[in-house]
Amino acid sequence: MRIGAQLYTIRDHCKTPDDFALSLRKVADIGYTTVQVSGTCAYEPKWLKEQLDKTGLECVITHIPADQLTADPAQAARNHDVFGCAYVGLGWYGFQPEKAETLDGFIAQYGPVARALREGGKYFMYHNHDQEFQKIGGKTILAHLADRMPADEMGFTLDTFWIQAGGGDPAYWVEALKGRIPCIHLKDYAYGRKMAVIGEGNINFDRVFEKAETSGVQYMLVEQDDCNGQDPFDCLKRSYDYLRACGLE
């Protein structure tokens, strides 16, 4: 398993191409070798490849706008070929548990997207928040998605903070979705529902790492949507230092 940085953490420092390029250098200087590109300014695939090559970073997964995915998933796959990224992610879908048809709507909308990406050599990844731990018919939305979307067409970018916020057990879900979670988000949960630097909150990451090791996780990406007024680059560095102290690279 390799550790990486989810660039959504530093999205406010990636609003222009120049700032985006500088931020990639700062992330590489911390020691990260892989990133998820999400929440940045618009970019051309060739430009991103050039910046990644300059910094020695590898983009292993993205979140791209939903309209790009649904309009032309085949083109999205070709774009990802340019910078060598295998995983194409969707960061959000508005499920409403009181309306079961929203689950049907997701399948209808993103089933074809997932298949088109697979035909293009990519793997569609869905990122959870806490809303997927609401239940329809006594079963969580996350479980419904796992049952109804074929494992070879859609994986999950499990987010440890949002699992905990939804009342779930991060390590349990890492194990439950074994084989379809090549990338996960590491985000700590502190008292008061605060997002924290890894190791400074209350999630039992030893169990998460243990289950990740046996569940096919390839990349564990540090993400902190809210750094509580602290420098997000410093937060990324403290998380990196903690993970390295745990023996991860």
Coordinates of C-alpha atoms in Angstrom, one line a residue:
M1 CA 0.0 0.0 0.0
R2 CA 1.2 3.5 -0.8
I3 CA 0.1 6.7 1.0
G4 CA -0.9 9.8 -0.9
A5 CA -2.5 13.2 -0.6
Q6 CA -6.0 14.1 -1.7
L7 CA -5.6 17.6 -3.2
Y8 CA -9.1 18.6 -2.1
T9 CA -7.3 19.3 1.2
I10 CA -5.5 22.2 -0.5
R11 CA -8.2 23.2 -3.0
D12 CA -7.9 26.9 -2.0
H13 CA -4.3 26.8 -3.2
C14 CA -5.1 25.2 -6.5
K15 CA -7.4 27.8 -8.0
T16 CA -5.1 28.8 -10.9
P17 CA -2.7 26.7 -13.0
D18 CA 0.3 28.5 -11.4
D19 CA -0.9 27.9 -7.9
F20 CA -1.9 24.3 -8.7
A21 CA 1.7 23.6 -10.1
L22 CA 3.2 25.2 -7.0
S23 CA 1.0 23.1 -4.7
L24 CA 2.0 19.9 -6.4
R25 CA 5.7 20.8 -5.7
K26 CA 4.9 21.5 -2.1
V27 CA 3.1 18.1 -1.7
A28 CA 6.0 16.3 -3.3
D29 CA 8.4 18.2 -1.0
I30 CA 6.5 16.8 2.0
G31 CA 7.4 13.3 0.8
Y32 CA 4.1 12.1 -0.9
T33 CA 4.5 10.3 -4.2
T34 CA 0.9 9.8 -5.1
V35 CA -2.1 12.2 -5.3
Q36 CA -5.8 12.4 -6.0
V37 CA -6.7 15.4 -8.2
S38 CA -9.9 16.8 -6.9
G39 CA -11.3 20.3 -6.3
T40 CA -8.7 22.1 -8.4
C41 CA -9.0 24.6 -11.2
A42 CA -9.7 23.2 -14.7
Y43 CA -6.7 21.7 -16.4
E44 CA -5.7 20.0 -19.6
P45 CA -4.7 16.4 -19.3
K46 CA -1.3 17.0 -21.1
W47 CA -0.6 19.9 -18.7
L48 CA -1.3 17.8 -15.7
K49 CA 1.0 15.1 -17.0
E50 CA 3.8 17.6 -17.4
Q51 CA 3.4 18.9 -13.8
L52 CA 3.3 15.3 -12.4
D53 CA 6.4 14.5 -14.4
K54 CA 8.2 17.6 -13.0
T55 CA 7.4 16.7 -9.4
G56 CA 7.7 12.9 -9.6
L57 CA 4.1 12.5 -8.4
E58 CA 1.6 10.0 -9.7
C59 CA -2.1 10.8 -10.0
V60 CA -3.8 7.5 -9.0
I61 CA -7.5 8.7 -8.9
T62 CA -9.5 11.8 -9.6
H63 CA -12.9 13.3 -8.8
I64 CA -14.2 15.0 -11.9
P65 CA -17.5 16.9 -12.4
A66 CA -20.5 14.7 -12.8
D67 CA -21.5 16.4 -16.0
Q68 CA -18.2 15.4 -17.6
L69 CA -18.7 11.8 -16.5
T70 CA -22.3 11.5 -17.8
A71 CA -21.7 13.5 -21.0
D72 CA -18.8 11.5 -22.4
P73 CA -17.3 8.8 -20.1
A74 CA -15.3 7.5 -23.0
Q75 CA -13.6 10.8 -23.4
A76 CA -13.0 10.9 -19.7
A77 CA -11.2 7.6 -19.9
R78 CA -9.0 8.9 -22.8
N79 CA -8.2 12.0 -20.8
H80 CA -7.1 9.8 -17.9
D81 CA -4.9 7.8 -20.2
V82 CA -2.8 11.0 -20.9
F83 CA -1.7 11.2 -17.3
G84 CA -1.8 7.5 -16.5
C85 CA -4.6 7.4 -14.0
A86 CA -6.7 4.2 -13.7
Y87 CA -9.4 5.3 -11.3
V88 CA -12.1 7.8 -12.1
G89 CA -14.2 9.0 -9.1
L90 CA -17.5 10.6 -8.4
G91 CA -17.4 12.5 -5.2
W92 CA -21.1 12.9 -4.4
Y93 CA -24.7 11.9 -5.3
G94 CA -27.8 13.2 -3.6
F95 CA -29.5 10.1 -2.2
Q96 CA -32.8 10.6 -0.4
P97 CA -33.6 7.5 1.8
E98 CA -37.3 8.5 1.9
K99 CA -37.3 8.2 -1.9
A100 CA -36.1 4.8 -2.9
E101 CA -36.2 5.8 -6.5
T102 CA -33.1 7.9 -6.0
L103 CA -31.2 4.7 -5.7
D104 CA -32.7 3.5 -8.9
G105 CA -31.8 6.8 -10.4
F106 CA -28.1 6.4 -9.5
I107 CA -28.1 2.9 -11.1
A108 CA -29.7 4.2 -14.3
Q109 CA -27.4 7.2 -14.5
Y110 CA -24.1 5.8 -13.6
G111 CA -24.4 2.2 -14.6
P112 CA -23.7 3.1 -18.3
V113 CA -20.9 5.5 -17.1
A114 CA -19.2 2.7 -15.2
R115 CA -19.4 0.3 -18.1
A116 CA -18.1 2.9 -20.6
L117 CA -15.2 3.6 -18.2
R118 CA -14.5 -0.1 -17.9
E119 CA -14.4 -0.4 -21.7
G120 CA -11.9 2.4 -21.7
G121 CA -9.7 0.6 -19.3
K122 CA -10.7 2.6 -16.2
Y123 CA -12.5 1.7 -13.0
F124 CA -15.4 3.9 -11.7
M125 CA -15.1 4.8 -8.0
Y126 CA -17.8 6.1 -5.8
H127 CA -16.9 8.2 -2.7
N128 CA -19.1 7.9 0.3
H129 CA -20.2 10.6 2.8
D130 CA -22.3 10.0 5.9
Q131 CA -25.6 10.0 3.9
E132 CA -24.9 6.5 2.6
F133 CA -25.4 5.1 6.1
Q134 CA -29.0 6.0 6.0
K135 CA -31.2 3.0 5.4
I136 CA -33.7 2.0 2.8
G137 CA -35.7 -1.1 3.7
G138 CA -33.5 -1.8 6.7
K139 CA -30.2 -1.8 4.7
T140 CA -27.7 1.1 4.3
I141 CA -27.5 2.9 1.0
L142 CA -23.9 1.8 0.8
A143 CA -24.8 -1.8 1.1
H144 CA -27.5 -1.4 -1.6
L145 CA -24.9 0.2 -3.9
A146 CA -22.5 -2.7 -3.3
D147 CA -25.3 -5.2 -4.1
R148 CA -26.7 -3.5 -7.2
M149 CA -23.6 -2.2 -9.0
P150 CA -21.3 -5.1 -10.2
A151 CA -18.0 -5.2 -8.5
D152 CA -16.1 -5.3 -11.8
E153 CA -17.8 -2.0 -12.8
M154 CA -17.8 0.1 -9.7
G155 CA -15.5 0.4 -6.7
F156 CA -15.7 2.6 -3.6
T157 CA -13.3 5.2 -2.3
L158 CA -14.2 4.7 1.3
D159 CA -13.7 7.7 3.6
T160 CA -12.9 6.9 7.2
F161 CA -14.3 10.1 8.7
W162 CA -17.6 9.9 6.9
I163 CA -18.1 6.3 7.8
Q164 CA -17.6 7.2 11.4
A165 CA -19.9 10.2 11.1
G166 CA -22.6 8.0 9.6
G167 CA -22.4 5.7 12.6
G168 CA -20.3 3.0 10.9
D169 CA -17.1 1.3 11.7
P170 CA -14.4 2.2 9.2
A171 CA -12.4 -1.1 9.6
Y172 CA -15.6 -3.1 9.2
W173 CA -16.4 -1.5 5.9
V174 CA -12.9 -1.8 4.5
E175 CA -13.2 -5.5 5.1
A176 CA -16.8 -5.7 3.9
L177 CA -15.9 -4.2 0.5
K178 CA -12.8 -6.2 0.0
G179 CA -11.6 -6.4 -3.6
R180 CA -13.4 -3.2 -4.7
I181 CA -11.5 -0.5 -2.7
P182 CA -8.2 0.1 -4.4
C183 CA -8.2 3.6 -3.0
I184 CA -9.5 4.9 0.4
H185 CA -9.4 8.2 2.1
L186 CA -7.8 8.6 5.5
K187 CA -9.4 11.3 7.5
D188 CA -9.4 11.3 11.3
Y189 CA -12.5 12.1 13.5
A190 CA -12.1 14.3 16.6
Y191 CA -14.5 15.2 19.3
G192 CA -17.2 17.7 18.1
R193 CA -17.4 16.1 14.7
K194 CA -14.2 17.8 13.6
M195 CA -11.9 16.5 10.9
A196 CA -8.4 16.0 12.2
V197 CA -4.8 15.2 11.2
I198 CA -4.3 11.5 11.1
G199 CA -3.4 10.2 14.5
E200 CA -4.8 13.3 16.3
G201 CA -8.4 12.2 16.4
N202 CA -10.1 9.0 17.6
I203 CA -10.4 6.6 14.7
N204 CA -8.6 3.3 15.4
F205 CA -6.3 3.4 12.4
D206 CA -4.3 0.3 13.4
R207 CA -7.5 -1.7 12.6
V208 CA -8.1 0.2 9.4
F209 CA -4.5 -0.5 8.2
E210 CA -4.8 -4.1 9.1
K211 CA -8.0 -4.6 7.1
A212 CA -6.7 -2.5 4.2
E213 CA -3.7 -4.7 3.9
T214 CA -5.9 -7.8 3.4
S215 CA -8.7 -6.1 1.4
G216 CA -6.7 -5.1 -1.7
V217 CA -6.2 -1.5 -0.9
Q218 CA -3.4 0.0 -3.1
Y219 CA -3.5 3.7 -2.1
M220 CA -4.4 5.4 1.1
L221 CA -5.0 9.1 0.5
V222 CA -4.9 11.7 3.2
E223 CA -7.8 14.1 3.1
Q224 CA -8.8 16.9 5.5
D225 CA -11.7 18.9 4.0
D226 CA -11.6 21.3 7.0
C227 CA -8.2 22.1 8.7
N228 CA -9.9 24.2 11.4
G229 CA -8.0 27.3 10.5
Q230 CA -4.6 25.6 10.3
D231 CA -2.3 25.5 7.3
P232 CA -3.5 22.6 5.2
F233 CA 0.1 21.9 4.0
D234 CA 1.2 21.6 7.6
C235 CA -1.8 19.3 8.3
L236 CA -0.8 17.1 5.3
K237 CA 2.8 17.0 6.6
R238 CA 1.7 15.9 10.1
S239 CA -0.5 13.2 8.7
Y240 CA 2.4 12.1 6.5
D241 CA 4.8 12.0 9.4
Y242 CA 2.3 9.9 11.5
L243 CA 1.8 7.4 8.6
R244 CA 5.5 7.1 8.1
A245 CA 6.0 6.4 11.8
C246 CA 3.4 3.6 11.4
G247 CA 5.8 2.0 8.8
L248 CA 3.8 3.1 5.8
E249 CA 5.3 4.7 2.6

